[in-house]
Each structure stands twice: as structure tokens, then as C-alpha cells.
mmCIF file of C-alpha atoms in Angstrom:
data_model
loop_
_atom_site.group_PDB
_atom_site.id
_atom_site.type_symbol
_atom_site.label_atom_id
_atom_site.label_comp_id
_atom_site.label_asym_id
_atom_site.label_seq_id
_atom_site.Cartn_x
_atom_site.Cartn_y
_atom_site.Cartn_z
ATOM 1 C CA MET S 27 -13.474 9.526 21.350
ATOM 2 C CA SER S 28 -12.989 13.243 22.880
ATOM 3 C CA PHE S 29 -13.288 14.733 26.185
ATOM 4 C CA ASN S 30 -16.086 16.850 24.868
ATOM 5 C CA THR S 31 -17.875 13.691 23.405
ATOM 6 C CA LYS S 32 -17.487 11.983 26.789
ATOM 7 C CA GLU S 33 -19.135 14.273 28.390
ATOM 8 C CA LEU S 34 -22.460 14.368 25.422
ATOM 9 C CA ARG S 35 -22.667 10.763 26.313
ATOM 10 C CA SER S 36 -22.965 10.814 29.771
ATOM 11 C CA TYR S 37 -26.668 10.828 31.112
ATOM 12 C CA HIS S 38 -26.140 11.423 34.198
ATOM 13 C CA ALA S 39 -23.616 15.438 32.984
ATOM 14 C CA TRP S 40 -26.664 16.234 30.769
ATOM 15 C CA GLU S 41 -29.845 15.338 33.113
ATOM 16 C CA GLU S 42 -28.813 18.003 35.483
ATOM 17 C CA ARG S 43 -27.985 20.645 32.946
ATOM 18 C CA ALA S 44 -30.883 19.826 29.953
ATOM 19 C CA PRO S 45 -33.738 17.742 31.300
ATOM 20 C CA ASN S 46 -35.948 16.164 29.192
ATOM 21 C CA GLN S 47 -33.834 17.598 26.151
ATOM 22 C CA GLY S 48 -33.559 14.258 24.282
ATOM 23 C CA LEU S 49 -30.275 11.730 24.912
ATOM 24 C CA GLU S 50 -30.769 10.697 21.443
ATOM 25 C CA LEU S 51 -30.199 13.823 19.709
ATOM 26 C CA LEU S 52 -27.376 14.404 22.501
ATOM 27 C CA ARG S 53 -26.046 10.806 21.447
ATOM 28 C CA LYS S 54 -26.033 11.337 17.694
ATOM 29 C CA ALA S 55 -24.565 14.843 18.268
ATOM 30 C CA ALA S 56 -21.253 12.445 19.974
ATOM 31 C CA ASP S 57 -21.314 10.253 17.410
ATOM 32 C CA HIS S 58 -21.073 13.391 14.596
ATOM 33 C CA ILE S 59 -18.179 15.114 16.398
ATOM 34 C CA ASP S 60 -16.498 11.755 16.778
ATOM 35 C CA ALA S 61 -16.749 11.219 12.691
ATOM 36 C CA GLN S 62 -15.508 14.640 12.159
ATOM 37 C CA THR S 63 -12.928 14.247 14.729
ATOM 38 C CA ALA S 64 -11.643 11.245 13.070
ATOM 39 C CA GLU S 65 -11.427 12.681 9.465
ATOM 40 C CA ILE S 66 -9.943 15.735 10.177
ATOM 41 C CA GLU S 67 -7.439 13.283 11.959
ATOM 42 C CA ARG S 68 -6.883 11.423 9.025
ATOM 43 C CA LEU S 69 -6.575 14.573 6.820
ATOM 44 C CA ARG S 70 -3.552 15.366 9.121
ATOM 45 C CA GLN S 71 -1.878 12.223 8.313
ATOM 46 C CA PRO S 72 -2.105 12.493 4.679
ATOM 47 C CA TRP S 73 -0.033 8.931 3.676
ATOM 48 C CA ILE S 74 -1.972 5.904 3.960
ATOM 49 C CA SER S 75 -0.440 2.163 4.202
ATOM 50 C CA VAL S 76 -1.176 -0.145 1.404
ATOM 51 C CA ALA S 77 -1.889 -2.495 4.250
ATOM 52 C CA GLU S 78 -4.620 -0.425 5.557
ATOM 53 C CA ARG S 79 -6.344 0.133 1.842
ATOM 54 C CA LEU S 80 -5.271 0.724 -1.467
ATOM 55 C CA PRO S 81 -6.678 3.965 -3.576
ATOM 56 C CA GLU S 82 -9.382 4.250 -6.086
ATOM 57 C CA PRO S 83 -8.605 1.730 -9.105
ATOM 58 C CA GLY S 84 -7.554 4.582 -11.810
ATOM 59 C CA LEU S 85 -6.620 7.376 -9.579
ATOM 60 C CA THR S 86 -3.089 8.360 -10.149
ATOM 61 C CA VAL S 87 -1.633 8.998 -6.382
ATOM 62 C CA PHE S 88 2.090 9.541 -4.517
ATOM 63 C CA VAL S 89 3.228 6.100 -3.801
ATOM 64 C CA TYR S 90 6.277 5.450 -1.240
ATOM 65 C CA SER S 91 8.833 2.974 -1.296
ATOM 66 C CA PRO S 92 11.560 1.913 1.817
ATOM 67 C CA PRO S 93 15.013 2.967 0.555
ATOM 68 C CA GLN S 94 16.828 -0.390 -0.973
ATOM 69 C CA PRO S 95 20.650 -1.351 0.177
ATOM 70 C CA ASP S 96 21.964 -0.275 -3.257
ATOM 71 C CA ASP S 97 20.567 3.131 -2.773
ATOM 72 C CA TRP S 98 22.535 6.997 -2.122
ATOM 73 C CA PRO S 99 22.148 8.283 1.453
ATOM 74 C CA ASP S 100 19.330 9.864 2.474
ATOM 75 C CA SER S 101 17.289 8.686 -0.750
ATOM 76 C CA VAL S 102 13.807 9.045 -0.914
ATOM 77 C CA ARG S 103 11.665 6.505 -3.369
ATOM 78 C CA ILE S 104 8.508 8.579 -4.149
ATOM 79 C CA GLY S 105 6.490 8.394 -7.788
ATOM 80 C CA PHE S 106 2.963 8.401 -9.258
ATOM 81 C CA ASP S 107 1.368 4.776 -9.756
ATOM 82 C CA THR S 108 -2.507 3.859 -10.334
ATOM 83 C CA VAL S 109 -3.953 0.764 -9.412
ATOM 84 C CA ASP S 110 -5.102 -0.831 -12.401
ATOM 85 C CA PRO S 111 -9.267 -0.995 -12.732
ATOM 86 C CA GLU S 112 -9.240 -4.663 -14.469
ATOM 87 C CA ASP S 113 -8.077 -6.138 -11.109
ATOM 88 C CA GLY S 114 -8.616 -3.261 -8.629
ATOM 89 C CA GLU S 115 -4.658 -4.850 -6.788
ATOM 90 C CA SER S 116 -1.978 -4.401 -8.966
ATOM 91 C CA TRP S 117 -0.030 -1.096 -9.717
ATOM 92 C CA ILE S 118 0.080 0.128 -13.882
ATOM 93 C CA ASN S 119 3.544 1.802 -13.570
ATOM 94 C CA HIS S 120 4.965 -1.105 -11.245
ATOM 95 C CA ASN S 121 3.811 -3.946 -13.640
ATOM 96 C CA ALA S 122 4.942 -2.016 -16.755
ATOM 97 C CA HIS S 123 8.946 -2.005 -15.056
ATOM 98 C CA TYR S 124 8.267 -5.583 -14.055
ATOM 99 C CA GLU S 125 6.967 -7.057 -17.424
ATOM 100 C CA HIS S 126 9.690 -5.022 -19.052
ATOM 101 C CA TYR S 127 12.408 -6.473 -17.118
ATOM 102 C CA CYS S 128 10.726 -9.915 -17.799
ATOM 103 C CA CYS S 129 10.884 -9.434 -21.463
ATOM 104 C CA VAL S 130 14.100 -7.663 -22.144
ATOM 105 C CA ALA S 131 16.540 -7.457 -19.326
ATOM 106 C CA LYS S 132 15.813 -10.491 -17.523
ATOM 107 C CA GLY S 133 17.836 -13.886 -18.696
ATOM 108 C CA ASP S 134 21.329 -15.502 -18.607
ATOM 109 C CA THR S 135 22.968 -11.857 -17.371
ATOM 110 C CA PRO S 136 23.321 -11.397 -13.434
ATOM 111 C CA MET S 137 20.795 -8.481 -13.581
ATOM 112 C CA THR S 138 18.520 -7.687 -10.745
ATOM 113 C CA GLY S 139 15.086 -6.163 -11.414
ATOM 114 C CA PRO S 140 11.788 -4.987 -9.773
ATOM 115 C CA SER S 141 10.127 -7.549 -7.826
ATOM 116 C CA GLU S 142 6.762 -8.819 -8.717
ATOM 117 C CA LYS S 143 4.640 -7.351 -6.157
ATOM 118 C CA ALA S 144 5.115 -3.372 -6.131
ATOM 119 C CA PRO S 145 7.311 -2.395 -3.316
ATOM 120 C CA TYR S 146 5.230 0.716 -1.951
ATOM 121 C CA THR S 147 4.508 0.516 1.807
ATOM 122 C CA HIS S 148 2.134 3.694 1.567
ATOM 123 C CA TRP S 149 -0.023 6.195 -0.739
ATOM 124 C CA MET S 150 -1.118 9.665 -0.489
ATOM 125 C CA PRO S 151 -3.672 11.645 -3.064
ATOM 126 C CA VAL S 152 -1.983 14.036 -5.617
ATOM 127 C CA PRO S 153 -3.270 17.414 -4.412
ATOM 128 C CA ALA S 154 -5.511 19.442 -6.928
ATOM 129 C CA ILE S 155 -3.686 21.914 -9.161
ATOM 130 C CA PRO S 156 -3.514 25.561 -8.144
ATOM 131 C CA ALA S 157 -5.991 27.692 -10.180
ATOM 132 C CA ALA S 158 -2.828 30.267 -10.857
ATOM 133 C CA LEU S 159 -1.005 27.226 -12.293
ATOM 134 C CA SER S 160 -3.951 25.190 -14.113
ATOM 135 C CA GLY S 161 -4.846 28.114 -16.594
ATOM 136 C CA GLU S 162 -7.880 28.888 -15.232
ATOM 137 C CA PRO S 163 -8.821 32.429 -14.319
ATOM 138 C CA THR S 164 -8.777 32.914 -10.815
#
């Protein structure tokens, strides 16, 4: 809650400045300001934790995985993936890699492959393509 909404919520502060102007209207205004402030803060921090929530199934998003022990120094693991619309929980691209590993690479050879669970910790919506690049007239 911001300083301004605290003041809006204070009946005594407004009773002196605007008597009989509707305390409920001021509370609704404060609620609206709080909601808008929260949305602005959410947009400032575009990476969303998968523990917090998953993206809408079927929507392609950027995904981030933390560096692994065998990665090159300063490696960044960012890719694209989509939550499967059929179950709403699994990641389509990651599952394809895992299934390939299980069918082809897994066996008697001492290979390591992807884990069954996607290693993603965060995701972010893919921004819209700029009009100049989309082929649409500006």
C-alpha cells in the first residue's frame, strides 16, 4: 500500500477535508490505486517464478534454467517452451527431449540426460513482434 492510499483510507484525514463526500467512494479509489500499483510492479519484474504460477497452457514463453555444473562459465540457460494444454502442468519441449533421451540415448551407456521434471525456475511472456518486423504496414 502506498503512502497515498494509506491517506485515502484514513477517515479522519478526509473527514476534515471533504465532509459528507462518501467514505466508501474513497475506499474504492484506494483499492483501485493499490491494484494498479501491483500491476505496474508485476510488469516491472517480467520473470515469473514457476513456483508462483505457470503460464497459460499452449502459450509459448521464455524459460530460464539455472546454470548446471558442466556449463561453460557465465552460461545463461534461456529457451522457449510451452505448457502442455492437455495436462496444464508439463512442458512440451522439455518432455520431447526427455522422451528422446529415454528412447534413444538411455541404456547401458553411461550417459546423462535431462531429468523427467523440467529444470525451469522462471518464465516470461514473449513480447509482441514490432510492427516493422511483422510485415504489417505501420
